[in-house]
Tab-separated table of C-alpha atoms and ligand atoms in Angstrom:
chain	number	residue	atom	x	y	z
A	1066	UNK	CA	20.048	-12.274	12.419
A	1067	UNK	CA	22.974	-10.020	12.639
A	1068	UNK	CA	23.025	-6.724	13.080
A	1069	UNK	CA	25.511	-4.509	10.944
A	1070	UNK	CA	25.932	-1.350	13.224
A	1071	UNK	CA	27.694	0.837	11.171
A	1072	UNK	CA	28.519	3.023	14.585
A	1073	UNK	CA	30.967	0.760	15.675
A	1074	UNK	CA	32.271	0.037	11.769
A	1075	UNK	CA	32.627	4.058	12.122
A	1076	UNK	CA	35.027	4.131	14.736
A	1077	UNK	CA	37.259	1.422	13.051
A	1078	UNK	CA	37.600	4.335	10.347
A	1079	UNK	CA	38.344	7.192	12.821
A	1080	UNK	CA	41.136	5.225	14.300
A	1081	UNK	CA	42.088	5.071	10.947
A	1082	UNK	CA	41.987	8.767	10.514
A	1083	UNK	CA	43.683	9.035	14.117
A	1084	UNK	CA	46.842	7.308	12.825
A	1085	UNK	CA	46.903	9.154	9.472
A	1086	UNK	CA	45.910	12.928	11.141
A	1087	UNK	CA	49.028	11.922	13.620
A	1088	UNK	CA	51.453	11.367	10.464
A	1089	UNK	CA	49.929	14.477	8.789
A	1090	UNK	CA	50.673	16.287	12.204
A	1091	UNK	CA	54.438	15.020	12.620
A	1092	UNK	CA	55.501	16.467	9.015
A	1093	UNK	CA	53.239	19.710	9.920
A	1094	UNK	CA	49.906	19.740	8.331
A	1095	UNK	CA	46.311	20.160	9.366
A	1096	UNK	CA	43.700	18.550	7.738
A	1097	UNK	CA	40.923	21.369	7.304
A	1098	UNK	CA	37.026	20.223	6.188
A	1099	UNK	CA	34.818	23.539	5.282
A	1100	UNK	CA	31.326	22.730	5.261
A	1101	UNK	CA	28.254	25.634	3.641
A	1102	UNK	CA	24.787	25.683	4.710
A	1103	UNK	CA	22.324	27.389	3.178
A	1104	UNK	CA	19.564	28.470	4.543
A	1105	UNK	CA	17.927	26.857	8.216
A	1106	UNK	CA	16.576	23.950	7.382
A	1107	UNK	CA	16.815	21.824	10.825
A	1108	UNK	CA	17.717	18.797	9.742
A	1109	UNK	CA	20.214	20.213	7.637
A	1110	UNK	CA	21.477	21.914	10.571
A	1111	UNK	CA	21.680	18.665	12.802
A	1112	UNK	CA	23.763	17.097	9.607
A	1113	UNK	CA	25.980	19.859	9.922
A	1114	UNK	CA	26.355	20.261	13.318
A	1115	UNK	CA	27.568	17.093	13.683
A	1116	UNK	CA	29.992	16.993	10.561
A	1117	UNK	CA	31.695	20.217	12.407
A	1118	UNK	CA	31.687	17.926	15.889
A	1119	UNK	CA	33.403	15.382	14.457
A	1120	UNK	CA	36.140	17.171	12.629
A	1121	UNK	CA	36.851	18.873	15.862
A	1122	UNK	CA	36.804	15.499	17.820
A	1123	UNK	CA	39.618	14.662	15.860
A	1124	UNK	CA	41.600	17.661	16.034
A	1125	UNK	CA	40.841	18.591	12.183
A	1126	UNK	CA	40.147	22.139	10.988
A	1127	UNK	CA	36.584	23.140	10.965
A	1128	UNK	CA	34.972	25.478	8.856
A	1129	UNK	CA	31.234	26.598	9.406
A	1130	UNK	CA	29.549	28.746	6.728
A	1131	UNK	CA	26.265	29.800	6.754
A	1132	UNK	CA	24.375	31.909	4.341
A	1133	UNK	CA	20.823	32.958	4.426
A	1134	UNK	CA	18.135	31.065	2.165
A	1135	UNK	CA	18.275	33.916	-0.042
A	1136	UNK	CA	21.971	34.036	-1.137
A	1137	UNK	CA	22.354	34.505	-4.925
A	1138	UNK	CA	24.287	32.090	-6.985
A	1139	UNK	CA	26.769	34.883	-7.836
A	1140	UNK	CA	27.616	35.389	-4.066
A	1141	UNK	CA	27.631	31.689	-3.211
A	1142	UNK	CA	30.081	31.029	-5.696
A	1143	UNK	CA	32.287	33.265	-4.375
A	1144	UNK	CA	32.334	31.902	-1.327
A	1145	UNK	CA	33.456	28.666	-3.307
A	1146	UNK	CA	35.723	30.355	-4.898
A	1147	UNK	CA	37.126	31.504	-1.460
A	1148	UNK	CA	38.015	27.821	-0.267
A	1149	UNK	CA	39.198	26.381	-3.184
A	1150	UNK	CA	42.234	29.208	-2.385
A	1151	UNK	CA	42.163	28.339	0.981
A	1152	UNK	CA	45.233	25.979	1.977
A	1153	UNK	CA	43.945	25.523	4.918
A	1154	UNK	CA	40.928	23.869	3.827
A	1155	UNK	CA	41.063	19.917	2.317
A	1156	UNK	CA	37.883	19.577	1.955
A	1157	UNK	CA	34.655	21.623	0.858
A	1158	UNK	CA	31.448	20.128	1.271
A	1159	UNK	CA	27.790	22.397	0.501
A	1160	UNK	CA	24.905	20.618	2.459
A	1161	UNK	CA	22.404	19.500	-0.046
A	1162	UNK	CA	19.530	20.326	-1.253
A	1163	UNK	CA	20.268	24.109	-1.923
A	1164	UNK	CA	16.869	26.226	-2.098
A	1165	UNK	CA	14.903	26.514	-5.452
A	1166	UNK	CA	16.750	29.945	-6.714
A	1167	UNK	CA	20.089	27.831	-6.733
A	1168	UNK	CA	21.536	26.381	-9.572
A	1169	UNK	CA	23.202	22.624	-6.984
A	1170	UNK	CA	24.949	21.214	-10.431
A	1171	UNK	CA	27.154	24.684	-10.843
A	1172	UNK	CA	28.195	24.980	-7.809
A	1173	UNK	CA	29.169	21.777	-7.531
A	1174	UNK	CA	31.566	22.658	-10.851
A	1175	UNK	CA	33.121	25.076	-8.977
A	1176	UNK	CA	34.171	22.990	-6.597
A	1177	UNK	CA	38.061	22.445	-7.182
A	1178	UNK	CA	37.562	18.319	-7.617
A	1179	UNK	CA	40.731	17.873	-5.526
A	1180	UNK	CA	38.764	19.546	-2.397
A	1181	UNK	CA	35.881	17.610	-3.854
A	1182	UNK	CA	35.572	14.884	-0.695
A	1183	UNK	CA	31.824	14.741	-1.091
A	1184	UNK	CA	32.550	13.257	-4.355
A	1185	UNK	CA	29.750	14.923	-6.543
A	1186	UNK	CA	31.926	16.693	-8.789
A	1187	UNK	CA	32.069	15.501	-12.710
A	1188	UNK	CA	35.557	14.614	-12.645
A	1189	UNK	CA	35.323	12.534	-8.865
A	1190	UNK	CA	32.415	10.562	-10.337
A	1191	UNK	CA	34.439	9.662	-13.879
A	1192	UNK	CA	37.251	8.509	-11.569
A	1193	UNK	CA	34.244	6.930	-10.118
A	1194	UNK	CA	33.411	5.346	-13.400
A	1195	UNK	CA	37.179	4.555	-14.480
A	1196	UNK	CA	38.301	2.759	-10.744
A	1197	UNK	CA	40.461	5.483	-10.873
A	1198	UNK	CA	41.634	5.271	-6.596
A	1199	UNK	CA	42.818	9.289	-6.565
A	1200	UNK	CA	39.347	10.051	-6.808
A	1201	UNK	CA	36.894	10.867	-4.359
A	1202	UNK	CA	33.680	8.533	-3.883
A	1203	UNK	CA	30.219	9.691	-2.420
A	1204	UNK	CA	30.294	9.389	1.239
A	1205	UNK	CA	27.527	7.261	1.565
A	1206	UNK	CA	27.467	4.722	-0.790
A	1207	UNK	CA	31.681	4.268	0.087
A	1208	UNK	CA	30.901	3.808	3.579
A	1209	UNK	CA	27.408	1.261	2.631
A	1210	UNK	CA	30.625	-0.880	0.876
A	1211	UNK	CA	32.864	-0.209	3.753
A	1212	UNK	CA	30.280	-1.445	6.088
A	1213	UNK	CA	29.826	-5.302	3.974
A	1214	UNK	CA	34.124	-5.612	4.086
A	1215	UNK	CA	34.038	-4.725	7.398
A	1216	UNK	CA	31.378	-7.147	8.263
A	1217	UNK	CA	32.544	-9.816	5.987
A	1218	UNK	CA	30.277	-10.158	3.863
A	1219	UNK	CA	31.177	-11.655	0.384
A	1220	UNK	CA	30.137	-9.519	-2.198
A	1221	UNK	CA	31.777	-11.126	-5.433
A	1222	UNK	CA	29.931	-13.086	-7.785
A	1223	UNK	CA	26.657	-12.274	-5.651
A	1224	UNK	CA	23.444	-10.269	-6.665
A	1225	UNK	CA	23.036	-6.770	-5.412
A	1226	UNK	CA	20.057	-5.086	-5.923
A	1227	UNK	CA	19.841	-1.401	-5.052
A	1228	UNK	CA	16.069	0.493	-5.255
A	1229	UNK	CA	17.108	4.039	-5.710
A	1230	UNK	CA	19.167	5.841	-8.442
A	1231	UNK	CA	20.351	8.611	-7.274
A	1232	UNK	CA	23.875	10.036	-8.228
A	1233	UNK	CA	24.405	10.789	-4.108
A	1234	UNK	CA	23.355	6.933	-3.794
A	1235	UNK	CA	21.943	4.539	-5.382
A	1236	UNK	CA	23.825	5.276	-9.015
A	1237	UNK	CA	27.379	5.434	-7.586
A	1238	UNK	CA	27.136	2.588	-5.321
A	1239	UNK	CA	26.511	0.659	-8.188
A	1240	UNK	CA	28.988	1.705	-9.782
A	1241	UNK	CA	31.472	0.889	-7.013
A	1242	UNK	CA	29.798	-2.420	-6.352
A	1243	UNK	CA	30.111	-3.619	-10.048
A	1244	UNK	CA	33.526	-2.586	-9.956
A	1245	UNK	CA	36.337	-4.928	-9.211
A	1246	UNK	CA	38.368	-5.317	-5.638
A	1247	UNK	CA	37.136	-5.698	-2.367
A	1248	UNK	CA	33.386	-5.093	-1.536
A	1249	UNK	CA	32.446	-5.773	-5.154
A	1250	UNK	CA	32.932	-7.844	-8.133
A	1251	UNK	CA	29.349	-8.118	-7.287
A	1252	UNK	CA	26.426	-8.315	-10.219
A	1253	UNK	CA	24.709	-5.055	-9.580
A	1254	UNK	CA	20.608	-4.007	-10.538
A	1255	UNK	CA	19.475	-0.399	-10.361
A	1256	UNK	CA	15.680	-0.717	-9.604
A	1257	UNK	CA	13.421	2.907	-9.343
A	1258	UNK	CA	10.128	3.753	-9.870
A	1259	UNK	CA	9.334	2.419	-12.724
A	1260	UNK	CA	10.660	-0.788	-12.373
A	1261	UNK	CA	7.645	-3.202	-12.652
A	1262	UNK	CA	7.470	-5.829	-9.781
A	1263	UNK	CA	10.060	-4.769	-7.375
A	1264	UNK	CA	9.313	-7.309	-4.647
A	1265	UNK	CA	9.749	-10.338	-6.954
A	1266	UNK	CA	13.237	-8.306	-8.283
A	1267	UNK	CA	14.082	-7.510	-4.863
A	1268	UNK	CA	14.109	-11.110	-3.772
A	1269	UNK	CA	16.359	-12.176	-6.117
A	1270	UNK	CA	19.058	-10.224	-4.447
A	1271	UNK	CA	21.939	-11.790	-2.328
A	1272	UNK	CA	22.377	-7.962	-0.787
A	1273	UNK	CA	19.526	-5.756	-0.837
A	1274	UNK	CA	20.101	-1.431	-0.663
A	1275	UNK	CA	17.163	0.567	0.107
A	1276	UNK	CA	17.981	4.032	-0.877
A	1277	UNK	CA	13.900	5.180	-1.498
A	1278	UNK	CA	13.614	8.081	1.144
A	1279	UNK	CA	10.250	6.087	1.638
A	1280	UNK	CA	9.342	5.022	5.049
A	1281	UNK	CA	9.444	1.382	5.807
A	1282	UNK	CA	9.017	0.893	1.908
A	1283	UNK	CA	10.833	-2.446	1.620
A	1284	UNK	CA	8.763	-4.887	3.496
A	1285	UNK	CA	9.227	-9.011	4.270
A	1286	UNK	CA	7.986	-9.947	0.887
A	1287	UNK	CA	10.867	-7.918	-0.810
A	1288	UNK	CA	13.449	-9.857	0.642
A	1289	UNK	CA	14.663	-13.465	0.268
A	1290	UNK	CA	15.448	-15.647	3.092
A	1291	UNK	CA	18.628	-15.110	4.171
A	1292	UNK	CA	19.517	-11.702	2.388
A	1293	UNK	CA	21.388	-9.069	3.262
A	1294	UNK	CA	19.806	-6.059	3.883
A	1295	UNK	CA	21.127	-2.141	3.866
A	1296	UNK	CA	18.884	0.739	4.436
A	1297	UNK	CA	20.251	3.972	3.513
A	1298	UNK	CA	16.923	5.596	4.137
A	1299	UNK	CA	16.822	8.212	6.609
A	1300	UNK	CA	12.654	9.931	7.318
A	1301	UNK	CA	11.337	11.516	10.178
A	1302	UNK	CA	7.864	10.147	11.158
A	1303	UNK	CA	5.284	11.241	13.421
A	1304	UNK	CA	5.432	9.528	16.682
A	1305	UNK	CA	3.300	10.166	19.682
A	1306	UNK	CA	4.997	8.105	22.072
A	1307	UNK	CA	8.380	9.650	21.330
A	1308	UNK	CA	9.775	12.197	23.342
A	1309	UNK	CA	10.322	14.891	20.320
A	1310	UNK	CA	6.209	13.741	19.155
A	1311	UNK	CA	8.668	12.346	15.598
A	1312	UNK	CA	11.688	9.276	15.139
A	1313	UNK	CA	13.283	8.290	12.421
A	1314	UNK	CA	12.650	5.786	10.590
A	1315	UNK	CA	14.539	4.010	7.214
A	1316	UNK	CA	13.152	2.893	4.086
A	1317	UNK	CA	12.928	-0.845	5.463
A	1318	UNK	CA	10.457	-1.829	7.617
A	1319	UNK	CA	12.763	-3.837	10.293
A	1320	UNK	CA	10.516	-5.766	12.444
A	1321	UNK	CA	8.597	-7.514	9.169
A	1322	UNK	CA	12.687	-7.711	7.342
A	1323	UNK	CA	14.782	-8.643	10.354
A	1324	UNK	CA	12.798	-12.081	10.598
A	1325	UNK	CA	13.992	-13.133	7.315
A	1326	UNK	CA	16.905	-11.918	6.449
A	1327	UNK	CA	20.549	-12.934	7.363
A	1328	UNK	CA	21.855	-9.015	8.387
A	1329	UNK	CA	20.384	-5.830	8.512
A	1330	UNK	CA	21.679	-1.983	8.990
A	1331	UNK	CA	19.451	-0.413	12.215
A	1332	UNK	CA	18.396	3.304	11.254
A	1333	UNK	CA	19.676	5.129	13.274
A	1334	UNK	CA	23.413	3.774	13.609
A	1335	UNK	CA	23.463	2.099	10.734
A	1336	UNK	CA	24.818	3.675	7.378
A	1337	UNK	CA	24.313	7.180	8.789
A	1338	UNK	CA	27.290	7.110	10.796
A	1339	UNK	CA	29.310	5.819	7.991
A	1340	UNK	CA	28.527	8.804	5.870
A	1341	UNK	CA	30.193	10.765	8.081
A	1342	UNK	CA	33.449	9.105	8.424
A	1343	UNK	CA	33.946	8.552	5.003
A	1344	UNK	CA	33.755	11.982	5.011
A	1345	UNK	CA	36.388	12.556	7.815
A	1346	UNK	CA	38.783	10.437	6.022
A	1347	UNK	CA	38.214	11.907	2.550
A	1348	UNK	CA	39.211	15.372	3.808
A	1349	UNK	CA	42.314	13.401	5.386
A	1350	UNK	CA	43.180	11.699	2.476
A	1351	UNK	CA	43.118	15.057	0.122
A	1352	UNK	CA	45.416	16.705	2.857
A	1353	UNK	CA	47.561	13.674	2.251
A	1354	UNK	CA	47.598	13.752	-1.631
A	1355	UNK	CA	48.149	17.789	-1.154
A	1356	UNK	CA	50.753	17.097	1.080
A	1357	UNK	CA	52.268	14.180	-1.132
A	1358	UNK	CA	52.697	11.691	1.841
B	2129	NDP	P1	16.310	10.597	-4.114
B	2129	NDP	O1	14.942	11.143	-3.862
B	2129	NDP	O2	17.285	11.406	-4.875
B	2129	NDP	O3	16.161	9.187	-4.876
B	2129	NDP	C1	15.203	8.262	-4.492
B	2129	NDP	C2	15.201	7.103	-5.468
B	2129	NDP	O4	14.190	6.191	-5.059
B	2129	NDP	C3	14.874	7.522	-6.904
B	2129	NDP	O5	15.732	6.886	-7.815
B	2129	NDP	C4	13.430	7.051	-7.081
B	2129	NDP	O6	13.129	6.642	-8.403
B	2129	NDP	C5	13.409	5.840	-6.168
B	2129	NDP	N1	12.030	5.576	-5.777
B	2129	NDP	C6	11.125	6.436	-5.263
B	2129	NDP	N2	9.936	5.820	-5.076
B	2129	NDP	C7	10.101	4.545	-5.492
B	2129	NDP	C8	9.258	3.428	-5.573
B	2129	NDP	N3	7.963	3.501	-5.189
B	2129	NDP	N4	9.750	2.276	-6.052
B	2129	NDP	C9	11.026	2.183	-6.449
B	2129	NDP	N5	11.889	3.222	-6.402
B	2129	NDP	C10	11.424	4.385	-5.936
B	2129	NDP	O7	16.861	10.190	-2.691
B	2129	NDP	P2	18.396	9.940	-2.197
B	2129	NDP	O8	19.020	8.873	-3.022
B	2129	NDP	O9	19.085	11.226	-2.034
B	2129	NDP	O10	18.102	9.390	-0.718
B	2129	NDP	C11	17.402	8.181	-0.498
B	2129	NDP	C12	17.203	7.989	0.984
B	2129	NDP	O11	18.473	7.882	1.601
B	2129	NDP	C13	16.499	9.138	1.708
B	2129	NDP	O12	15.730	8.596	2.771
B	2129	NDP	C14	17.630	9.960	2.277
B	2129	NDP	O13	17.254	10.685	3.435
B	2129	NDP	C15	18.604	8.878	2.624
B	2129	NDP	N6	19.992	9.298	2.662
B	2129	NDP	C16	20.720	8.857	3.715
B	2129	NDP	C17	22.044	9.165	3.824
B	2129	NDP	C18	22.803	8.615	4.960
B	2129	NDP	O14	23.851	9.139	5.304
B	2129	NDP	N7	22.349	7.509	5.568
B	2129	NDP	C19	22.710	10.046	2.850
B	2129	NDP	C20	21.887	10.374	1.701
B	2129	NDP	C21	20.568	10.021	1.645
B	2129	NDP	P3	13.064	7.689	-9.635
B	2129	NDP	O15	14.489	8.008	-9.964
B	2129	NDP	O16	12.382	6.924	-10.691
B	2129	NDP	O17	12.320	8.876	-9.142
């Protein structure tokens, strides 16, 4: 059994973003990544905390807003508003989910789509749809495809199954994987939760993608021998014997799946890390395009 540790797959993309940020640098440009947090949820906080390490790690603008939990729309898009003027800023990314009060789908309209690098607006996910390569892919299920090329693992021709649909996820990796170039060509089904007998539809797949946000959902008899396996799941769980009382845990159970299956993503370090440098070199890449090199 291999294991697909997207950490190290990360850094193959941030030297990558080293040798672009240098060329950006030479012609006298700064790629700028402004990232808005509502509210205090902790997790949220850890997310963006480490979004705002990374961009400093490699010498990229950082941008840091916080609001309170009980911003109004009005004033949120305003602050919007605010970076899409800002040249400085690439990329503008709101940490989701937004509290109740907050309307997520308008303000991700007001998003300009060219500063769009988490890749939720409209327009990004119809470039999306058309293979259209100036637009801007979700983070995560980009960097779950990244993760198979990188590891060489043939995706054409083979069956992916993904249990999650999801826009952030589990609908627009599909849509990538069914499309056509590297890391897909691949025949693609959506399963959810009302898909009658997932584990007998789940071991049909070639590649299987957890993205349930269901603790060790996906067990051994979901997966056929010698399957690939990604889990996109992220969940805190209580555990006593760790030091914070709570670990995190994906949606796969990996003891049980690791026997069987051919290659598996560890959570952490597996697709996690990804998300995050997809992001760092979607904020590069729109500083390119704005730049026009
Ligand atoms: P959502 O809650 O938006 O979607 C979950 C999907 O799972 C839905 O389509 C739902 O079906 C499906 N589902 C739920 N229960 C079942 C079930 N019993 N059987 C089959 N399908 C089921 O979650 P996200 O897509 O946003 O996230 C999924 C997971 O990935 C979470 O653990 C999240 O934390 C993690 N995540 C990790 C990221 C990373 O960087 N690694 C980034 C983003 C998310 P239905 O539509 O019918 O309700």
């Amino acid at each position: 059994m291999k294991l697909i540790e997207g950490k190290k797959i990360a850094e193959v993309i941030y030297k990558e973003c080293a040798v672009s940020f240098e060329e950006l640098k030479a012609a006298g440009h700064q790629p700028g990544l402004a990232v808005v947090l509502v509210g205090d949820d902790p997790a949220s906080k850890a997310y963006v905390g480490s979004k705002d390490r990374k961009c400093r790690e490699l010498g990229m603008h950082s941008v840091k807003i916080e609001k309170p939990a009980d911003i109004s729309q009005e004033d949120l898009l305003e602050v919007i508003k605010e970076l899409n003027a800002d040249e400085k800023i690439h990329g503008i990314l709101v940490q989701m989910p937004l509290p109740d009060h907050l309307n997520e789908d308008e303000v991700i309209l007001q998003i300009d789509p060219a500063k769009d690098v988490d890749g939720l607006h409209p327009t990004n996910l119809g470039k999306l749809a058309m293979e259209d390569p100036t637009g801007f892919a979700p983070c995560t299920p980009s960097g779950c495809q990244r993760m198979l090329i990188e590891s060489g693992i043939e995706t054409s021709g083979k069956n992916v199954v993904i249990v999650g649909r999801s826009l952030l996820v589990g609908k627009s990796l599909a849509l990538l994987m069914m499309g056509k170039g590297a890391g897909a060509n691949a025949t693609v089904t959506v399963a959810h939760s009302r898909t009658g007998d997932l584990p007998s539809l789940c071991r049909e797949a070639d590649i299987l993608v957890a993205a349930i946000g269901r603790p060790r959902f996906i067990g051994a008899e979901h997966v056929k021998e010698g399957a690939v396996v990604i889990d996109v799941g992220i969940n805190r769980i209580e555990d006593p014997t760790a030091k914070r009382g709570s670990r995190l845990v994906g949606d796969v159970d990996f003891e049980a799946v690791s026997e069987r299956c051919d290659a598996i993503t560890p959570v952490p370090g597996g697709v996690g890390p990804m998300t995050i440098a997809m992001l760092m070199a979607n904020t590069i890449r729109s500083c390119r395009m704005r730049a026009g090199i």
